mmCIF file of C-alpha atoms in Angstrom:
data_model
loop_
_atom_site.group_PDB
_atom_site.id
_atom_site.type_symbol
_atom_site.label_atom_id
_atom_site.label_comp_id
_atom_site.label_asym_id
_atom_site.label_seq_id
_atom_site.Cartn_x
_atom_site.Cartn_y
_atom_site.Cartn_z
ATOM 1 C CA MET A 1 95.260 74.540 109.054
ATOM 2 C CA GLN A 2 97.197 75.079 105.903
ATOM 3 C CA PRO A 3 100.182 72.964 104.925
ATOM 4 C CA ASN A 4 102.585 75.508 106.137
ATOM 5 C CA GLY A 5 100.889 75.690 109.470
ATOM 6 C CA LYS A 6 99.281 79.184 109.151
ATOM 7 C CA PRO A 7 95.654 79.039 110.589
ATOM 8 C CA MET A 8 92.930 80.529 108.444
ATOM 9 C CA PHE A 9 91.039 83.289 110.150
ATOM 10 C CA LYS A 10 88.001 82.420 112.208
ATOM 11 C CA SER A 11 84.797 83.620 110.740
ATOM 12 C CA SER A 12 83.162 85.822 113.175
ATOM 13 C CA VAL A 13 79.648 84.812 111.982
ATOM 14 C CA SER A 14 79.903 81.488 113.701
ATOM 15 C CA ALA A 15 80.981 82.891 116.899
ATOM 16 C CA SER A 16 78.279 85.555 117.107
ATOM 17 C CA SER A 17 75.549 83.028 116.325
ATOM 18 C CA GLN A 18 76.295 81.035 119.378
ATOM 19 C CA SER A 19 75.461 84.019 121.520
ATOM 20 C CA SER A 20 71.918 84.505 122.689
ATOM 21 C CA LEU A 21 72.257 88.405 122.771
ATOM 22 C CA PRO A 22 71.228 90.319 119.777
ATOM 23 C CA ILE A 23 74.356 92.231 118.316
ATOM 24 C CA ARG A 24 74.024 95.875 118.848
ATOM 25 C CA GLY A 25 75.142 98.302 116.226
ATOM 26 C CA ARG A 26 75.964 97.744 112.667
ATOM 27 C CA ASN A 27 76.091 94.350 110.978
ATOM 28 C CA ILE A 28 79.179 93.873 108.990
ATOM 29 C CA CYS A 29 77.252 91.940 106.383
ATOM 30 C CA ASP A 30 75.145 95.088 105.691
ATOM 31 C CA GLN A 31 78.056 97.278 104.920
ATOM 32 C CA ASN A 32 78.930 98.334 101.397
ATOM 33 C CA LEU A 33 82.168 96.629 100.267
ATOM 34 C CA ASN A 34 83.064 99.244 97.776
ATOM 35 C CA LYS A 35 82.838 102.142 100.075
ATOM 36 C CA ILE A 36 86.582 102.926 100.170
ATOM 37 C CA LYS A 37 87.479 101.088 96.844
ATOM 38 C CA ASN A 38 88.619 104.121 95.059
ATOM 39 C CA SER A 39 89.742 106.167 98.060
ATOM 40 C CA ASP A 40 93.276 107.000 98.751
ATOM 41 C CA VAL A 41 95.192 108.101 101.851
ATOM 42 C CA SER A 42 98.430 109.897 101.620
ATOM 43 C CA LEU A 43 101.552 107.902 101.157
ATOM 44 C CA SER A 44 103.018 109.427 104.389
ATOM 45 C CA ALA A 45 100.160 108.163 106.584
ATOM 46 C CA PHE A 46 100.790 104.627 105.260
ATOM 47 C CA ALA A 47 104.547 105.103 105.546
ATOM 48 C CA PHE A 48 104.091 106.185 109.350
ATOM 49 C CA LEU A 49 101.926 103.308 110.039
ATOM 50 C CA PHE A 50 104.196 100.781 108.302
ATOM 51 C CA SER A 51 107.228 102.137 109.950
ATOM 52 C CA GLU A 52 105.531 101.667 113.402
ATOM 53 C CA LEU A 53 104.835 98.148 112.407
ATOM 54 C CA ILE A 54 108.414 97.617 111.432
ATOM 55 C CA GLN A 55 109.676 99.161 114.702
ATOM 56 C CA ARG A 56 107.420 97.149 116.852
ATOM 57 C CA THR A 57 108.397 93.977 115.065
ATOM 58 C CA GLN A 58 112.078 94.834 115.307
ATOM 59 C CA SER A 59 111.987 94.928 119.083
ATOM 60 C CA ARG A 60 110.486 91.569 119.236
ATOM 61 C CA VAL A 61 112.519 89.405 116.918
ATOM 62 C CA THR A 62 115.666 87.401 117.286
ATOM 63 C CA GLY A 63 116.958 87.772 113.799
ATOM 64 C CA ILE A 64 116.447 88.794 110.148
ATOM 65 C CA GLN A 65 114.651 85.465 109.371
ATOM 66 C CA ASP A 66 112.264 85.960 112.272
ATOM 67 C CA PHE A 67 111.797 89.527 111.298
ATOM 68 C CA GLU A 68 110.774 88.569 107.786
ATOM 69 C CA GLU A 69 108.515 85.804 108.999
ATOM 70 C CA ARG A 70 106.643 88.176 111.181
ATOM 71 C CA LEU A 71 106.187 90.618 108.362
ATOM 72 C CA ASN A 72 105.156 87.687 106.170
ATOM 73 C CA GLU A 73 102.370 86.795 108.784
ATOM 74 C CA HIS A 74 101.067 90.395 108.738
ATOM 75 C CA GLY A 75 100.983 90.280 104.984
ATOM 76 C CA PHE A 76 99.326 86.807 105.133
ATOM 77 C CA ARG A 77 96.391 88.242 106.978
ATOM 78 C CA VAL A 78 95.943 90.927 104.472
ATOM 79 C CA GLY A 79 96.286 88.573 101.514
ATOM 80 C CA GLN A 80 93.591 86.101 102.953
ATOM 81 C CA ARG A 81 91.127 88.788 102.929
ATOM 82 C CA LEU A 82 92.040 90.358 99.578
ATOM 83 C CA VAL A 83 91.274 87.005 97.963
ATOM 84 C CA GLU A 84 87.517 87.344 98.654
ATOM 85 C CA LEU A 85 87.482 91.159 97.961
ATOM 86 C CA VAL A 86 89.358 91.301 94.744
ATOM 87 C CA VAL A 87 87.844 88.252 93.322
ATOM 88 C CA TRP A 88 84.336 89.441 94.060
ATOM 89 C CA ARG A 89 85.111 92.791 92.510
ATOM 90 C CA GLU A 90 86.477 91.335 89.274
ATOM 91 C CA ARG A 91 83.164 89.432 88.856
ATOM 92 C CA SER A 92 84.925 86.830 86.755
ATOM 93 C CA PRO A 93 82.479 84.010 85.956
ATOM 94 C CA LYS A 94 85.157 81.293 86.612
ATOM 95 C CA ARG A 95 87.387 80.447 89.452
ATOM 96 C CA GLU A 96 91.054 80.179 88.825
ATOM 97 C CA THR A 97 92.252 76.760 89.189
ATOM 98 C CA ARG A 98 95.435 76.928 87.095
ATOM 99 C CA VAL A 99 98.773 78.228 88.461
ATOM 100 C CA LEU A 100 99.332 80.460 85.522
ATOM 101 C CA GLY A 101 95.845 81.932 85.741
ATOM 102 C CA ILE A 102 96.080 82.796 89.509
ATOM 103 C CA LEU A 103 99.460 84.150 89.009
ATOM 104 C CA GLN A 104 98.396 86.368 86.111
ATOM 105 C CA PHE A 105 95.397 87.442 88.227
ATOM 106 C CA ILE A 106 97.790 88.522 90.954
ATOM 107 C CA HIS A 107 100.098 90.215 88.464
ATOM 108 C CA SER A 108 97.274 92.199 87.012
ATOM 109 C CA SER A 109 94.171 92.524 89.253
ATOM 110 C CA LEU A 110 95.561 92.296 92.805
ATOM 111 C CA TRP A 111 98.357 94.589 91.912
ATOM 112 C CA LYS A 112 96.054 97.090 90.188
ATOM 113 C CA GLN A 113 93.832 97.079 93.295
ATOM 114 C CA LEU A 114 96.546 97.589 95.819
ATOM 115 C CA PHE A 115 98.970 99.993 93.700
ATOM 116 C CA GLY A 116 97.025 101.133 90.912
ATOM 117 C CA LYS A 117 99.213 99.451 88.348
ATOM 118 C CA HIS A 118 100.156 96.051 87.178
ATOM 119 C CA ALA A 119 103.230 94.356 88.509
ATOM 120 C CA ASP A 120 106.174 94.830 86.289
ATOM 121 C CA SER A 121 106.603 91.351 85.290
ATOM 122 C CA LEU A 122 105.777 87.827 85.962
ATOM 123 C CA GLU A 123 108.415 85.152 85.253
ATOM 124 C CA LYS A 124 108.814 81.477 85.678
ATOM 125 C CA SER A 125 112.001 80.095 86.975
ATOM 126 C CA LYS A 126 113.973 78.127 84.366
ATOM 127 C CA ASP A 127 115.627 75.757 86.742
ATOM 128 C CA VAL A 128 113.035 74.796 89.200
ATOM 129 C CA ASN A 129 109.426 74.186 87.955
ATOM 130 C CA ASP A 130 107.768 75.263 91.223
ATOM 131 C CA GLU A 131 109.093 78.649 91.397
ATOM 132 C CA TYR A 132 107.639 81.880 89.966
ATOM 133 C CA MET A 133 108.756 85.399 90.186
ATOM 134 C CA ILE A 134 106.682 88.536 90.435
ATOM 135 C CA VAL A 135 108.664 91.633 89.973
ATOM 136 C CA ASP A 136 107.772 95.149 91.289
ATOM 137 C CA ASN A 137 110.231 97.919 90.213
ATOM 138 C CA SER A 138 109.451 100.466 92.913
ATOM 139 C CA PRO A 139 107.398 98.925 95.814
ATOM 140 C CA VAL A 140 105.769 101.501 98.039
ATOM 141 C CA PHE A 141 106.887 99.573 101.221
ATOM 142 C CA ASN A 142 110.720 100.330 100.770
ATOM 143 C CA LYS A 143 110.156 103.942 99.881
ATOM 144 C CA PHE A 144 110.891 105.398 103.343
ATOM 145 C CA ILE A 145 112.765 102.494 104.962
ATOM 146 C CA SER A 146 116.392 102.618 105.201
ATOM 147 C CA VAL A 147 117.951 99.339 106.213
ATOM 148 C CA PRO A 148 121.187 99.405 108.364
ATOM 149 C CA LYS A 149 124.332 97.867 106.914
ATOM 150 C CA ASN A 150 124.328 95.082 109.452
ATOM 151 C CA MET A 151 120.698 94.048 108.375
ATOM 152 C CA ASN A 152 121.105 94.480 104.782
ATOM 153 C CA GLN A 153 119.579 91.121 103.809
ATOM 154 C CA LEU A 154 116.199 92.356 105.230
ATOM 155 C CA ASN A 155 113.685 93.302 102.780
ATOM 156 C CA CYS A 156 110.489 94.930 104.046
ATOM 157 C CA CYS A 157 108.671 93.656 101.103
ATOM 158 C CA ALA A 158 108.465 90.481 103.118
ATOM 159 C CA TYR A 159 105.145 92.108 103.855
ATOM 160 C CA LEU A 160 104.151 92.064 100.301
ATOM 161 C CA ALA A 161 105.512 88.460 99.914
ATOM 162 C CA GLY A 162 103.080 87.718 102.770
ATOM 163 C CA ILE A 163 100.187 89.381 100.988
ATOM 164 C CA VAL A 164 100.998 87.150 97.939
ATOM 165 C CA GLU A 165 101.445 84.075 100.019
ATOM 166 C CA GLY A 166 98.250 84.766 101.890
ATOM 167 C CA PHE A 167 96.209 85.350 98.773
ATOM 168 C CA LEU A 168 97.541 82.148 96.952
ATOM 169 C CA THR A 169 97.140 79.955 100.047
ATOM 170 C CA SER A 170 93.486 81.060 100.495
ATOM 171 C CA ALA A 171 92.980 80.404 96.875
ATOM 172 C CA GLN A 172 93.939 76.906 97.465
ATOM 173 C CA PHE A 173 97.472 77.269 95.928
ATOM 174 C CA PRO A 174 99.597 76.609 99.043
ATOM 175 C CA CYS A 175 102.972 78.180 98.688
ATOM 176 C CA LYS A 176 105.796 80.112 100.324
ATOM 177 C CA ALA A 177 106.711 83.637 99.142
ATOM 178 C CA THR A 178 109.784 85.571 99.871
ATOM 179 C CA ALA A 179 111.116 88.944 98.770
ATOM 180 C CA HIS A 180 114.366 89.619 97.354
ATOM 181 C CA THR A 181 115.883 92.912 96.175
ATOM 182 C CA VAL A 182 117.415 92.728 92.755
ATOM 183 C CA PRO A 183 118.334 96.453 91.997
ATOM 184 C CA LEU A 184 118.786 97.682 88.526
ATOM 185 C CA PRO A 185 120.547 100.914 87.781
ATOM 186 C CA SER A 186 117.248 102.710 87.036
ATOM 187 C CA TYR A 187 115.216 100.943 89.818
ATOM 188 C CA PRO A 188 117.316 100.734 92.892
ATOM 189 C CA SER A 189 114.435 99.297 95.084
ATOM 190 C CA ARG A 190 113.417 96.667 92.597
ATOM 191 C CA THR A 191 112.026 93.751 94.405
ATOM 192 C CA VAL A 192 111.342 90.167 93.292
ATOM 193 C CA ILE A 193 108.679 88.173 95.015
ATOM 194 C CA LEU A 194 109.732 84.592 94.664
ATOM 195 C CA VAL A 195 106.787 82.160 94.889
ATOM 196 C CA LYS A 196 107.637 78.616 95.670
ATOM 197 C CA LEU A 197 104.473 76.380 95.083
ATOM 198 C CA HIS A 198 103.706 73.376 97.301
ATOM 199 C CA SER A 199 104.193 70.004 95.633
ATOM 200 C CA SER A 200 100.443 69.340 95.964
ATOM 201 C CA VAL A 201 99.745 72.179 93.569
ATOM 202 C CA LEU A 202 102.136 70.820 91.032
ATOM 203 C CA ARG A 203 100.512 67.331 91.313
ATOM 204 C CA ARG A 204 97.127 69.017 90.779
ATOM 205 C CA GLU A 205 98.406 70.871 87.842
ATOM 206 C CA GLU A 206 99.648 67.632 86.213
ATOM 207 C CA TYR A 207 96.414 65.922 86.898
ATOM 208 C CA LEU A 208 94.448 68.792 85.255
ATOM 209 C CA GLY A 209 96.473 68.283 82.084
ATOM 210 C CA MET B 1 93.176 130.644 102.998
ATOM 211 C CA PRO B 2 90.449 128.755 104.727
ATOM 212 C CA LYS B 3 91.640 125.861 106.663
ATOM 213 C CA SER B 4 89.579 123.239 104.648
ATOM 214 C CA LYS B 5 91.019 124.452 101.394
ATOM 215 C CA LEU B 6 94.479 124.350 102.774
ATOM 216 C CA GLY B 7 93.946 120.693 103.795
ATOM 217 C CA GLU B 8 92.619 119.841 100.423
ATOM 218 C CA ASP B 9 95.456 121.384 98.559
ATOM 219 C CA VAL B 10 98.118 119.718 100.633
ATOM 220 C CA TYR B 11 96.334 116.410 100.149
ATOM 221 C CA LYS B 12 96.098 116.934 96.337
ATOM 222 C CA LYS B 13 99.856 117.500 96.083
ATOM 223 C CA ALA B 14 100.754 114.426 98.087
ATOM 224 C CA ASP B 15 101.501 110.971 96.886
ATOM 225 C CA LYS B 16 98.718 108.666 97.556
ATOM 226 C CA VAL B 17 98.339 105.013 98.343
ATOM 227 C CA ASN B 18 95.201 102.790 98.126
ATOM 228 C CA ALA B 19 93.037 103.229 101.237
ATOM 229 C CA GLU B 20 92.298 99.592 101.389
ATOM 230 C CA LEU B 21 95.971 98.551 101.822
ATOM 231 C CA PHE B 22 96.262 101.129 104.671
ATOM 232 C CA VAL B 23 93.198 99.921 106.355
ATOM 233 C CA LEU B 24 93.983 96.205 106.084
ATOM 234 C CA THR B 25 97.610 96.930 107.318
ATOM 235 C CA TYR B 26 96.158 98.574 110.420
ATOM 236 C CA GLY B 27 93.750 95.593 110.792
ATOM 237 C CA SER B 28 96.593 93.263 110.720
ATOM 238 C CA ILE B 29 98.472 95.186 113.441
ATOM 239 C CA VAL B 30 95.509 95.251 115.646
ATOM 240 C CA ALA B 31 94.812 91.529 115.150
ATOM 241 C CA GLN B 32 98.453 90.756 116.089
ATOM 242 C CA LEU B 33 98.255 92.845 119.157
ATOM 243 C CA CYS B 34 94.938 91.153 120.213
ATOM 244 C CA LYS B 35 96.740 87.894 119.859
ATOM 245 C CA GLU B 36 99.644 88.833 122.045
ATOM 246 C CA MET B 37 97.886 90.730 124.854
ATOM 247 C CA PRO B 38 94.543 91.255 126.585
ATOM 248 C CA TYR B 39 92.248 93.928 125.118
ATOM 249 C CA ASP B 40 92.825 96.651 127.645
ATOM 250 C CA GLN B 41 96.577 96.480 127.039
ATOM 251 C CA VAL B 42 95.992 96.645 123.267
ATOM 252 C CA ASN B 43 94.324 99.969 123.779
ATOM 253 C CA ALA B 44 97.425 101.211 125.778
ATOM 254 C CA GLU B 45 99.774 99.816 123.141
ATOM 255 C CA LEU B 46 97.860 101.355 120.202
ATOM 256 C CA GLU B 47 98.073 104.715 122.017
ATOM 257 C CA LYS B 48 101.747 104.293 122.459
ATOM 258 C CA MET B 49 102.273 103.446 118.877
ATOM 259 C CA GLY B 50 100.139 106.509 117.847
ATOM 260 C CA GLU B 51 102.283 108.823 120.107
ATOM 261 C CA ASN B 52 105.391 107.563 118.360
ATOM 262 C CA ILE B 53 103.764 108.327 115.007
ATOM 263 C CA GLY B 54 102.347 111.629 116.278
ATOM 264 C CA VAL B 55 105.805 113.108 117.128
ATOM 265 C CA ARG B 56 107.045 112.612 113.740
ATOM 266 C CA LEU B 57 103.882 113.431 111.951
ATOM 267 C CA ILE B 58 103.760 116.917 113.323
ATOM 268 C CA GLU B 59 107.042 117.697 111.499
ATOM 269 C CA GLU B 60 105.595 116.636 108.188
ATOM 270 C CA PHE B 61 102.443 118.620 109.078
ATOM 271 C CA LEU B 62 104.282 121.895 109.719
ATOM 272 C CA ALA B 63 106.617 121.413 106.860
ATOM 273 C CA LYS B 64 103.774 120.883 104.371
ATOM 274 C CA THR B 65 101.321 123.385 105.642
ATOM 275 C CA GLU B 66 103.584 126.132 107.028
ATOM 276 C CA CYS B 67 100.950 126.836 109.493
ATOM 277 C CA GLU B 68 101.504 129.433 112.146
ATOM 278 C CA ARG B 69 100.865 128.823 115.777
ATOM 279 C CA CYS B 70 97.258 128.519 116.634
ATOM 280 C CA GLN B 71 95.845 131.512 118.799
ATOM 281 C CA ASP B 72 93.763 129.382 120.941
ATOM 282 C CA PHE B 73 92.408 125.854 121.606
ATOM 283 C CA ARG B 74 89.491 126.275 119.175
ATOM 284 C CA GLU B 75 91.903 126.980 116.330
ATOM 285 C CA THR B 76 93.899 123.984 117.289
ATOM 286 C CA ALA B 77 90.726 121.802 117.024
ATOM 287 C CA GLU B 78 89.952 123.273 113.743
ATOM 288 C CA THR B 79 93.366 122.639 112.462
ATOM 289 C CA ILE B 80 93.424 119.149 113.476
ATOM 290 C CA SER B 81 90.191 118.309 111.922
ATOM 291 C CA LYS B 82 90.415 120.362 108.730
ATOM 292 C CA ILE B 83 94.071 120.238 107.824
ATOM 293 C CA GLY B 84 95.524 117.309 109.934
ATOM 294 C CA PHE B 85 93.125 114.641 109.113
ATOM 295 C CA LYS B 86 92.434 115.796 105.654
ATOM 296 C CA MET B 87 95.980 115.998 104.480
ATOM 297 C CA PHE B 88 96.803 112.340 105.672
ATOM 298 C CA LEU B 89 93.501 110.540 105.466
ATOM 299 C CA ASN B 90 91.603 112.508 103.115
ATOM 300 C CA TYR B 91 88.774 112.735 105.430
ATOM 301 C CA MET B 92 87.518 115.668 107.756
ATOM 302 C CA PRO B 93 85.967 114.540 111.111
ATOM 303 C CA VAL B 94 83.393 117.062 112.509
ATOM 304 C CA ILE B 95 83.782 118.689 115.665
ATOM 305 C CA THR B 96 80.561 118.108 117.280
ATOM 306 C CA SER B 97 80.565 119.688 120.719
ATOM 307 C CA TRP B 98 82.591 121.802 123.009
ATOM 308 C CA SER B 99 82.629 121.690 126.726
ATOM 309 C CA GLU B 100 81.442 124.917 128.533
ATOM 310 C CA ASP B 101 84.931 125.950 129.619
ATOM 311 C CA GLY B 102 86.145 125.531 126.070
ATOM 312 C CA LYS B 103 88.794 123.036 127.150
ATOM 313 C CA THR B 104 87.398 119.929 125.654
ATOM 314 C CA PHE B 105 86.091 119.092 122.189
ATOM 315 C CA VAL B 106 84.524 116.023 120.623
ATOM 316 C CA LEU B 107 85.488 114.771 117.109
ATOM 317 C CA ASN B 108 83.019 112.804 115.348
ATOM 318 C CA LEU B 109 84.680 109.912 113.422
ATOM 319 C CA ASP B 110 81.630 108.217 111.899
ATOM 320 C CA GLU B 111 83.322 107.898 108.485
ATOM 321 C CA ASN B 112 86.505 106.717 109.960
ATOM 322 C CA PRO B 113 88.361 104.723 107.273
ATOM 323 C CA LEU B 114 90.136 102.488 109.660
ATOM 324 C CA ALA B 115 86.852 100.862 110.694
ATOM 325 C CA GLU B 116 86.145 99.681 107.273
ATOM 326 C CA PHE B 117 85.623 95.886 107.015
ATOM 327 C CA VAL B 118 86.003 95.509 110.755
ATOM 328 C CA GLU B 119 83.654 93.767 113.211
ATOM 329 C CA LEU B 120 84.775 93.319 116.671
ATOM 330 C CA PRO B 121 84.374 89.918 118.360
ATOM 331 C CA LEU B 122 81.922 89.849 121.166
ATOM 332 C CA GLU B 123 84.406 89.770 123.988
ATOM 333 C CA ALA B 124 86.325 92.760 122.601
ATOM 334 C CA ARG B 125 83.256 95.057 122.398
ATOM 335 C CA GLY B 126 83.194 96.249 125.873
ATOM 336 C CA ILE B 127 86.926 96.903 126.088
ATOM 337 C CA LEU B 128 88.729 97.465 122.911
ATOM 338 C CA TRP B 129 88.951 100.899 121.210
ATOM 339 C CA TYR B 130 89.750 99.839 117.723
ATOM 340 C CA SER B 131 90.961 103.162 116.462
ATOM 341 C CA ASN B 132 92.731 104.103 119.503
ATOM 342 C CA ILE B 133 95.855 104.895 117.448
ATOM 343 C CA TYR B 134 94.250 108.303 116.737
ATOM 344 C CA SER B 135 94.339 109.282 120.377
ATOM 345 C CA GLY B 136 98.025 108.604 120.501
ATOM 346 C CA ILE B 137 98.754 110.464 117.289
ATOM 347 C CA ILE B 138 96.890 113.688 118.440
ATOM 348 C CA LYS B 139 98.466 113.534 121.817
ATOM 349 C CA GLY B 140 101.976 112.949 120.509
ATOM 350 C CA ALA B 141 101.736 115.617 117.807
ATOM 351 C CA LEU B 142 100.288 118.270 120.171
ATOM 352 C CA ARG B 143 102.914 117.447 122.737
ATOM 353 C CA MET B 144 105.512 118.451 120.239
ATOM 354 C CA VAL B 145 103.840 121.916 119.886
ATOM 355 C CA GLN B 146 103.931 122.333 123.573
ATOM 356 C CA ILE B 147 100.295 121.476 124.363
ATOM 357 C CA GLU B 148 99.433 118.676 126.618
ATOM 358 C CA VAL B 149 96.076 117.112 126.018
ATOM 359 C CA ASN B 150 94.208 114.006 127.262
ATOM 360 C CA THR B 151 92.644 112.111 124.406
ATOM 361 C CA ARG B 152 90.132 109.303 124.755
ATOM 362 C CA PHE B 153 87.543 107.494 122.823
ATOM 363 C CA ILE B 154 83.972 107.737 124.253
ATOM 364 C CA LYS B 155 81.897 105.995 121.764
ATOM 365 C CA ASP B 156 82.614 103.581 118.816
ATOM 366 C CA ILE B 157 80.245 102.400 116.141
ATOM 367 C CA LEU B 158 82.160 99.115 116.249
ATOM 368 C CA ARG B 159 81.283 98.647 119.864
ATOM 369 C CA GLY B 160 77.494 98.997 119.067
ATOM 370 C CA ASP B 161 77.123 102.743 119.817
ATOM 371 C CA ASP B 162 75.466 105.104 117.245
ATOM 372 C CA HIS B 163 78.547 107.284 116.659
ATOM 373 C CA THR B 164 82.334 107.174 116.875
ATOM 374 C CA GLU B 165 83.576 109.888 119.098
ATOM 375 C CA LEU B 166 86.967 111.015 120.252
ATOM 376 C CA SER B 167 87.218 113.552 123.021
ATOM 377 C CA VAL B 168 90.358 115.836 123.329
ATOM 378 C CA SER B 169 90.709 117.840 126.449
ATOM 379 C CA PHE B 170 93.188 120.515 126.974
ATOM 380 C CA VAL B 171 95.555 119.982 130.108
ATOM 381 C CA ARG B 172 98.257 122.632 129.993
ATOM 382 C CA VAL B 173 100.810 124.379 127.915
ATOM 383 C CA ILE B 174 104.117 122.742 128.238
ATOM 384 C CA ASP B 175 106.902 125.326 129.178
ATOM 385 C CA ASP B 176 110.238 124.633 127.821
ATOM 386 C CA GLU B 177 111.889 122.919 130.737
ATOM 387 C CA VAL B 178 115.519 122.339 131.365
ATOM 388 C CA PRO B 179 116.202 118.575 130.901
ATOM 389 C CA PRO B 180 116.831 116.874 134.258
ATOM 390 C CA GLY B 181 120.402 116.720 134.979
ATOM 391 C CA ASP B 182 121.443 119.795 133.067
ATOM 392 C CA GLU B 183 122.184 122.748 135.148
#
C-alpha cells in the first residue's frame, strides 16, 4: 500500500503461475508494446467514452469532492501503467530520483506521449516548498464537458491529476495531485495540476543533497 | 464514393487523440466495474454504457458522413464496419460470415485496439466479454435508425479463443410508435 492508501495493481503473472492449467490463448508478455504507440482514435470516440465515465461516476457520488476523488482513482490506474510504458520507451539510461527530474519528465515525455505536445509550463510554488504546478492550456478532457453552475468547482481534469498522481506514486514519489481551472482570456479551459509531494520525498531530496 | 474511402476521409478530418490514452481509460473503466460487481453484471453494465454512447454516436455519424438510409441489412453491415468503426477508431473490422437467411453477420475484431495491454485474470476468462461496450454501441446506434438488432460476442482472443468475433443479428424494423400515454 502506498502512503495515501491506494493499492498498487496486482501483477497477473503471480496469480497465473499458481494455477496448474496452461493459459490458453495469447500471452501478454509476447505482445508488442509499441503496436498502438503512434495510433490515434478520433477525439469524439474518446469524448464519448469519457462522458460515459463521468455520467456513471456522477450517479454514484455524494458530492464534488467524492466525484473528483473517483476520477482521480481512474486516472491513478492509468498513471501507474504509464510509468513503465513511457519510461521504457524513452530508453533513458538512468532512473529519475530527483523531484525536478521526474517532473520535467512528466512535463515533456509523458505529456508528449499522451497529448502529442509538451505541457505548457512547470512551476514551483513560491510559498510552499512541496508544491509544484503543471499547466495545460487546453486539456482534451474538458473540451466537451459543460459543468452546471451548481457544480462549478468540479474539474474533470481530476482524471488528468490522477494520471500524474499515479505516475509519480509508482515512480516512488508519493504525492497528491489536484486539478484547478485557472482560465486566461486566450485559454478559457486552462488547467493547473497542483502536485503536493509527500514529506518523505522532501526528506529524501534533502538527503540526496 | 466507396464506403472505405468515405470512412477514411471522415477520419482524416477529425481531431485525434492518442489511442493509448483511450485504451487505458477504457481499461480503467472495466477494472472499476470488475471491482464493484461480478463479471456477468459487468457485461450487462458495459452493454448499457455502450447503448448510451451509441444513441449519441449515431447523430455524429449521420452529421459527419451524410449517409443515406441503407437499402438492406448487408449495406448496414458494410456501413458499420467500413465507415462507423473507421471514423471513430481508425480501424476496419472484417465481416467474416453471413448466416443463410442474411439476418446475422459476424464481425472479426482481431485488431481491436481496446484489447491492447490487456490480460484477463483466470476467473474472468469464462465470463467476461472485455469489449462488450461495442455490442451496446452498435445496438444503441441502430436503434436510433429504427433497426433493432441483437448483438453478442461469440469469441474473444482475451479469453483464449483464436479470434475475436462479434455477432449482430437483425430482429425487426422499429416502426414509429405513438408513445404510451399519448392518444
